[in-house]
Short mmCIF file of C-alpha atoms in Angstrom, two decimals:
data_model
loop_
_atom_site.label_atom_id
_atom_site.label_comp_id
_atom_site.label_asym_id
_atom_site.label_seq_id
_atom_site.Cartn_x
_atom_site.Cartn_y
_atom_site.Cartn_z
CA UNK A 1 12.89 0.78 -18.61
CA UNK A 2 9.46 2.36 -18.84
CA UNK A 3 7.38 1.73 -15.79
CA UNK A 4 3.86 2.68 -15.26
CA UNK A 5 3.18 3.79 -11.58
CA UNK A 6 -0.54 4.05 -10.89
CA UNK A 7 -1.26 6.39 -7.76
CA UNK A 8 1.70 8.40 -8.38
CA UNK A 9 0.31 11.49 -6.58
CA UNK A 10 -0.40 9.04 -3.50
CA UNK A 11 1.71 8.57 -0.49
CA UNK A 12 3.33 5.03 -1.60
CA UNK A 13 3.04 5.91 -5.48
CA UNK A 14 5.01 9.19 -4.94
CA UNK A 15 7.86 7.65 -3.09
CA UNK A 16 8.00 4.56 -5.53
CA UNK A 17 8.07 6.94 -8.43
CA UNK A 18 10.83 9.03 -6.87
CA UNK A 19 13.03 5.93 -6.18
CA UNK A 20 12.53 4.60 -9.66
CA UNK A 21 13.43 7.95 -11.15
CA UNK A 22 16.56 8.11 -8.97
CA UNK A 23 17.97 4.89 -10.19
CA UNK A 24 17.27 5.89 -13.98
CA UNK A 25 14.19 4.44 -14.91
CA UNK A 26 11.41 6.34 -17.05
CA UNK A 27 8.21 6.58 -15.20
CA UNK A 28 4.61 7.34 -16.22
CA UNK A 29 2.63 8.33 -13.22
CA UNK A 30 -1.10 7.93 -13.40
CA UNK A 31 -3.57 9.44 -11.04
CA UNK A 32 -7.06 10.86 -10.92
CA UNK A 33 -6.21 13.46 -8.06
CA UNK A 34 -9.57 12.52 -6.28
CA UNK A 35 -10.72 14.51 -3.19
CA UNK A 36 -10.74 11.56 -0.60
CA UNK A 37 -8.20 13.70 1.09
CA UNK A 38 -6.35 17.03 0.75
CA UNK A 39 -5.68 17.51 -3.10
CA UNK A 40 -3.15 20.20 -2.41
CA UNK A 41 -0.95 17.59 -0.59
CA UNK A 42 -1.27 15.18 -3.70
CA UNK A 43 -0.33 18.15 -6.04
CA UNK A 44 2.66 19.11 -3.81
CA UNK A 45 3.89 15.41 -4.22
CA UNK A 46 3.45 15.73 -8.01
CA UNK A 47 5.41 18.96 -8.09
CA UNK A 48 8.43 17.09 -6.52
CA UNK A 49 8.25 14.55 -9.35
CA UNK A 50 7.41 16.74 -12.38
CA UNK A 51 10.78 18.54 -12.54
CA UNK A 52 12.67 15.17 -12.69
CA UNK A 53 14.18 13.91 -15.90
CA UNK A 54 12.19 10.81 -17.14
CA UNK A 55 8.79 11.59 -15.41
CA UNK A 56 5.54 11.91 -17.28
CA UNK A 57 2.19 12.59 -15.61
CA UNK A 58 -1.23 11.32 -16.90
CA UNK A 59 -4.42 12.45 -15.10
CA UNK A 60 -6.97 9.73 -15.55
CA UNK A 61 -9.43 7.45 -13.68
CA UNK A 62 -8.79 3.66 -13.41
CA UNK A 63 -12.37 3.10 -14.03
CA UNK A 64 -12.18 4.78 -17.32
CA UNK A 65 -11.67 1.89 -19.61
CA UNK A 66 -11.09 3.85 -22.77
CA UNK A 67 -8.34 6.04 -21.21
CA UNK A 68 -6.44 3.05 -19.60
CA UNK A 69 -6.65 1.21 -23.05
CA UNK A 70 -5.18 4.19 -24.81
CA UNK A 71 -2.64 4.63 -22.16
CA UNK A 72 -1.28 1.14 -22.42
CA UNK A 73 -1.43 1.08 -26.23
CA UNK A 74 0.37 4.42 -26.65
CA UNK A 75 3.16 4.03 -23.97
CA UNK A 76 4.17 0.40 -24.24
CA UNK A 77 5.23 -0.17 -20.55
CA UNK A 78 7.76 -2.78 -19.75
CA UNK A 79 6.52 -3.30 -16.20
CA UNK A 80 3.70 -1.89 -14.16
CA UNK A 81 3.53 -0.99 -10.33
CA UNK A 82 -0.10 -0.58 -9.54
CA UNK A 83 -0.69 1.30 -6.43
CA UNK A 84 -3.81 3.27 -7.06
CA UNK A 85 -6.90 2.32 -5.12
CA UNK A 86 -9.83 3.62 -3.08
CA UNK A 87 -8.01 3.46 0.28
CA UNK A 88 -9.48 3.30 3.91
CA UNK A 89 -11.26 0.63 5.90
CA UNK A 90 -13.68 3.07 7.64
CA UNK A 91 -14.64 4.99 4.44
CA UNK A 92 -15.54 1.75 2.84
CA UNK A 93 -18.26 1.28 5.32
CA UNK A 94 -20.16 4.21 4.23
CA UNK A 95 -18.99 4.55 0.60
CA UNK A 96 -18.87 1.12 -0.73
CA UNK A 97 -19.40 1.97 -4.51
CA UNK A 98 -16.13 3.84 -4.61
CA UNK A 99 -14.31 0.80 -3.95
CA UNK A 100 -16.09 -1.36 -6.61
CA UNK A 101 -15.32 1.41 -9.15
CA UNK A 102 -11.65 1.96 -8.36
CA UNK A 103 -10.69 -1.52 -6.89
CA UNK A 104 -12.46 -3.96 -8.84
CA UNK A 105 -13.36 -2.34 -12.23
CA UNK A 106 -9.93 -0.16 -12.30
CA UNK A 107 -7.95 -3.44 -11.48
CA UNK A 108 -9.58 -5.30 -14.31
CA UNK A 109 -8.65 -2.34 -16.76
CA UNK A 110 -4.90 -2.56 -15.37
CA UNK A 111 -4.87 -6.30 -15.97
CA UNK A 112 -6.17 -6.16 -19.36
CA UNK A 113 -3.69 -3.36 -20.46
CA UNK A 114 -0.78 -5.55 -19.00
CA UNK A 115 -2.21 -8.66 -20.90
CA UNK A 116 -2.70 -6.96 -24.20
CA UNK A 117 0.65 -5.11 -24.45
CA UNK A 118 2.90 -7.70 -23.18
CA UNK A 119 3.96 -6.16 -19.88
CA UNK A 120 6.61 -8.56 -18.39
CA UNK A 121 5.81 -8.09 -14.77
CA UNK A 122 2.84 -6.51 -12.78
CA UNK A 123 3.39 -5.58 -9.10
CA UNK A 124 0.26 -4.51 -7.28
CA UNK A 125 -0.59 -3.33 -3.82
CA UNK A 126 -2.79 -5.66 -1.58
CA UNK A 127 -3.31 -5.05 2.20
CA UNK A 128 -2.85 -6.56 5.43
CA UNK A 129 -6.44 -6.08 5.85
CA UNK A 130 -7.03 -9.22 3.77
CA UNK A 131 -6.22 -11.24 6.95
CA UNK A 132 -9.63 -10.06 8.49
CA UNK A 133 -10.90 -12.24 11.12
CA UNK A 134 -7.70 -14.30 11.46
CA UNK A 135 -6.00 -14.37 14.80
CA UNK A 136 -3.09 -16.72 14.19
CA UNK A 137 0.02 -14.33 14.46
CA UNK A 138 2.05 -13.58 12.71
CA UNK A 139 -0.03 -13.31 9.50
CA UNK A 140 1.39 -15.56 6.86
CA UNK A 141 0.74 -15.69 3.01
CA UNK A 142 0.31 -19.35 3.64
CA UNK A 143 -2.75 -18.68 5.71
CA UNK A 144 -6.42 -18.77 4.55
CA UNK A 145 -7.87 -15.17 4.04
CA UNK A 146 -11.68 -15.95 3.18
CA UNK A 147 -12.90 -13.79 6.08
CA UNK A 148 -12.48 -10.04 5.49
CA UNK A 149 -14.07 -7.60 7.84
CA UNK A 150 -14.61 -4.69 5.46
CA UNK A 151 -15.45 -3.99 1.78
CA UNK A 152 -11.95 -2.49 1.37
CA UNK A 153 -10.42 -5.88 2.56
CA UNK A 154 -12.72 -7.71 0.31
CA UNK A 155 -11.64 -5.76 -2.78
CA UNK A 156 -7.97 -6.39 -1.95
CA UNK A 157 -8.50 -10.25 -1.62
CA UNK A 158 -10.47 -9.95 -5.00
CA UNK A 159 -7.56 -8.24 -6.52
CA UNK A 160 -5.38 -11.30 -5.63
CA UNK A 161 -7.83 -13.82 -6.84
CA UNK A 162 -8.20 -11.69 -9.99
CA UNK A 163 -4.44 -11.50 -10.55
CA UNK A 164 -3.95 -15.10 -10.12
CA UNK A 165 -6.60 -15.81 -12.74
CA UNK A 166 -4.64 -13.73 -15.29
CA UNK A 167 -1.43 -15.37 -14.29
CA UNK A 168 -2.79 -18.90 -14.88
CA UNK A 169 -4.73 -17.92 -18.15
CA UNK A 170 -2.46 -15.66 -19.94
CA UNK A 171 0.99 -16.38 -17.89
CA UNK A 172 1.12 -12.91 -16.97
CA UNK A 173 3.76 -12.53 -14.19
CA UNK A 174 2.23 -10.93 -11.13
CA UNK A 175 3.26 -10.10 -7.54
CA UNK A 176 0.94 -8.86 -4.85
CA UNK A 177 2.27 -7.03 -1.93
CA UNK A 178 0.40 -7.02 1.40
CA UNK A 179 1.37 -3.73 3.00
CA UNK A 180 1.29 -3.27 6.78
CA UNK A 181 0.47 0.16 8.24
CA UNK A 182 2.58 2.34 6.24
CA UNK A 183 3.93 5.75 7.64
CA UNK A 184 6.49 8.31 7.01
CA UNK A 185 7.07 11.75 5.32
CA UNK A 186 4.34 12.98 2.82
CA UNK A 187 1.88 10.42 4.43
CA UNK A 188 -1.99 10.25 4.23
CA UNK A 189 -3.83 12.76 6.43
CA UNK A 190 -6.27 10.00 7.31
CA UNK A 191 -3.86 7.77 9.02
CA UNK A 192 -3.04 7.58 12.73
CA UNK A 193 0.32 9.22 12.73
CA UNK A 194 -0.68 12.23 10.53
CA UNK A 195 -4.02 12.49 12.69
CA UNK A 196 -2.50 12.28 16.10
CA UNK A 197 0.46 14.66 15.11
CA UNK A 198 -1.84 17.41 13.89
CA UNK A 199 -4.31 17.18 16.84
CA UNK A 200 -1.47 16.99 19.45
CA UNK A 201 0.21 20.10 17.99
CA UNK A 202 -3.26 21.86 18.05
CA UNK A 203 -3.93 20.93 21.60
CA UNK A 204 -6.85 18.75 20.57
CA UNK A 205 -7.78 15.36 21.97
CA UNK A 206 -6.96 12.21 19.87
CA UNK A 207 -9.40 9.51 19.41
CA UNK A 208 -7.90 6.11 20.79
CA UNK A 209 -9.91 3.25 19.50
CA UNK A 210 -10.27 -0.25 21.12
CA UNK A 211 -9.42 1.58 24.29
CA UNK A 212 -5.73 1.69 23.21
CA UNK A 213 -5.36 -2.21 23.03
CA UNK A 214 -4.35 -2.15 19.36
CA UNK A 215 -1.20 -3.54 17.90
CA UNK A 216 -0.09 -2.75 14.62
CA UNK A 217 3.02 -3.75 12.45
CA UNK A 218 4.01 -0.11 11.42
CA UNK A 219 6.14 -0.19 8.44
CA UNK A 220 8.28 2.89 7.29
CA UNK A 221 7.86 4.15 3.92
CA UNK A 222 11.42 3.70 2.61
CA UNK A 223 11.22 0.06 3.70
CA UNK A 224 8.01 -0.40 1.81
CA UNK A 225 9.56 1.24 -1.33
CA UNK A 226 12.68 -0.82 -1.17
CA UNK A 227 10.40 -3.98 -1.04
CA UNK A 228 8.23 -2.71 -3.96
CA UNK A 229 11.34 -2.06 -6.40
CA UNK A 230 13.16 -5.33 -5.37
CA UNK A 231 9.81 -7.26 -6.15
CA UNK A 232 9.52 -5.62 -9.35
CA UNK A 233 13.03 -6.71 -10.36
CA UNK A 234 12.28 -10.39 -9.20
CA UNK A 235 9.71 -11.35 -11.98
CA UNK A 236 7.10 -13.95 -10.49
CA UNK A 237 7.58 -17.45 -11.61
CA UNK A 238 5.77 -20.72 -11.05
CA UNK A 239 6.44 -22.18 -7.57
CA UNK A 240 8.20 -25.56 -7.64
CA UNK A 241 6.63 -26.45 -4.43
CA UNK A 242 3.00 -26.34 -5.79
CA UNK A 243 1.01 -29.20 -5.01
CA UNK A 244 -2.61 -29.39 -6.31
CA UNK A 245 -3.64 -31.97 -3.89
CA UNK A 246 -2.70 -29.67 -1.11
CA UNK A 247 -3.07 -26.17 -2.42
CA UNK A 248 -1.23 -23.48 -0.56
CA UNK A 249 -2.49 -19.88 -0.88
CA UNK A 250 0.89 -18.65 -0.93
CA UNK A 251 2.22 -20.63 -4.03
CA UNK A 252 0.92 -21.47 -7.47
CA UNK A 253 1.74 -23.23 -10.61
CA UNK A 254 1.18 -19.88 -12.30
CA UNK A 255 3.66 -17.08 -12.40
CA UNK A 256 2.23 -15.62 -9.29
CA UNK A 257 3.52 -14.40 -5.87
CA UNK A 258 2.40 -13.04 -2.63
CA UNK A 259 4.40 -11.15 -0.22
CA UNK A 260 3.86 -9.34 3.13
CA UNK A 261 5.93 -6.15 3.62
CA UNK A 262 5.99 -5.38 7.46
CA UNK A 263 8.22 -4.53 9.84
CA UNK A 264 7.85 -7.96 11.58
CA UNK A 265 7.56 -6.14 15.04
CA UNK A 266 4.18 -5.29 16.23
CA UNK A 267 3.87 -2.12 18.53
CA UNK A 268 1.13 -1.34 20.85
CA UNK A 269 -0.91 1.53 20.13
CA UNK A 270 -0.21 3.29 23.53
CA UNK A 271 3.60 2.80 22.85
CA UNK A 272 3.10 4.42 19.30
CA UNK A 273 1.38 7.36 20.89
CA UNK A 274 4.10 7.74 23.49
CA UNK A 275 6.84 7.79 20.76
CA UNK A 276 4.78 10.57 19.00
CA UNK A 277 4.63 12.52 22.22
CA UNK A 278 8.28 12.10 22.89
CA UNK A 279 9.22 13.31 19.32
CA UNK A 280 6.92 16.26 19.59
CA UNK A 281 7.81 17.04 23.26
CA UNK A 282 4.08 17.30 23.99
CA UNK A 283 1.56 15.18 25.69
CA UNK A 284 -1.69 13.92 24.03
CA UNK A 285 -5.19 14.42 25.30
CA UNK A 286 -6.68 10.88 24.82
CA UNK A 287 -10.28 10.19 24.07
CA UNK A 288 -10.70 6.24 24.60
CA UNK A 289 -13.25 4.76 22.38
CA UNK A 290 -14.45 1.02 21.65
CA UNK A 291 -13.19 -0.94 18.49
CA UNK A 292 -14.53 0.42 15.34
CA UNK A 293 -16.60 -1.67 12.73
CA UNK A 294 -14.10 -3.29 10.19
CA UNK A 295 -10.87 -2.78 12.49
CA UNK A 296 -8.68 -5.76 13.69
CA UNK A 297 -7.23 -5.80 16.93
CA UNK A 298 -3.60 -6.63 15.74
CA UNK A 299 -1.45 -7.03 12.85
CA UNK A 300 1.95 -8.79 12.56
CA UNK A 301 3.65 -9.61 9.23
CA UNK A 302 5.45 -12.95 8.57
CA UNK A 303 7.86 -11.94 6.13
CA UNK A 304 9.78 -15.31 5.52
CA UNK A 305 8.76 -15.49 1.74
CA UNK A 306 9.88 -11.89 1.30
CA UNK A 307 13.34 -12.55 2.75
CA UNK A 308 13.61 -15.94 0.96
CA UNK A 309 12.76 -14.74 -2.57
CA UNK A 310 13.58 -11.28 -2.54
CA UNK A 311 16.56 -11.16 0.20
CA UNK A 312 14.97 -8.02 1.78
CA UNK A 313 13.93 -7.17 5.32
CA UNK A 314 12.49 -3.86 6.46
CA UNK A 315 14.71 -2.39 8.98
CA UNK A 316 13.60 1.13 10.17
CA UNK A 317 13.23 1.53 13.98
CA UNK A 318 9.80 3.13 14.79
CA UNK A 319 11.32 6.07 16.74
CA UNK A 320 13.44 6.93 13.80
CA UNK A 321 10.71 6.87 11.27
CA UNK A 322 8.41 8.84 13.53
CA UNK A 323 11.10 11.51 13.97
CA UNK A 324 11.60 11.77 10.28
CA UNK A 325 7.83 12.19 9.66
CA UNK A 326 7.60 14.90 12.34
CA UNK A 327 10.46 16.81 10.86
CA UNK A 328 8.78 16.61 7.49
CA UNK A 329 5.45 17.72 9.05
CA UNK A 330 6.83 20.74 10.78
CA UNK A 331 8.69 21.84 7.72
CA UNK A 332 5.73 21.37 5.41
CA UNK A 333 3.17 23.03 7.65
CA UNK A 334 5.59 25.50 9.21
CA UNK A 335 4.70 24.32 12.68
#
């Protein structure tokens, strides 16, 4: 099967492309290699993929309508995994237009490419950020998510609405995946595990927001990838339970599905930091700060829909995942 993976030089895209290649699929990886974070890390991920049989890299921007149209017309993809996006809750507060270009205009280009070339299934990345001001835990795909707290979250909710429209109008099977705080080897330098590890090793203080009272459903990268690939293989279909008189956000009469992919086990931020300290054998200097704009105090994934439909449950223990990340980090940076 020929599969398009957007964001192939990114953290999740790289791991997903590698998993697909290992099972024998052909993968076209798309990325624009922007400088949101260290481009050399993205290039190193690509170097791991480019020597593999069945991989082809295309450098293009999602917002470039002509380039995306040409890509879909030329390659004739069977299925698409759309992971490219402008990421980051905090970055969206200062740089909103980057999110409109990539996450909104770019997503329309992907939807149109799928529609006009007969793609049989589109799987795309949403985010736990869509739950916004919700406080009912665990977060469920059946909950209303109309109160985002950042533009990043609003664009991800918009993606879900756009995807549903295409599923309804054009019967394009689409599955949205709400990822919960992904971590692991080859991770993003702007995320907590990477930041904390680099600063602790350098003897610098770490910023601990919300005075350490956060809780996050940290999810190891291998578990995320397994969920993505299994979702790709389980083509979305209309729900038999759909009731237009009592519409449920998690179901539809269109070939549209939403799943949370999280570890289903929220961890307190201070316990997360303690696990990093144990793995490094070094204590952190902590700079306690208030809650940042756009942040939520806790995330916790209800994964019943994922387990029921896909038959998969994330299973990596936090300590094991952190140890694997730190082993990669020391090898990659020689520390």
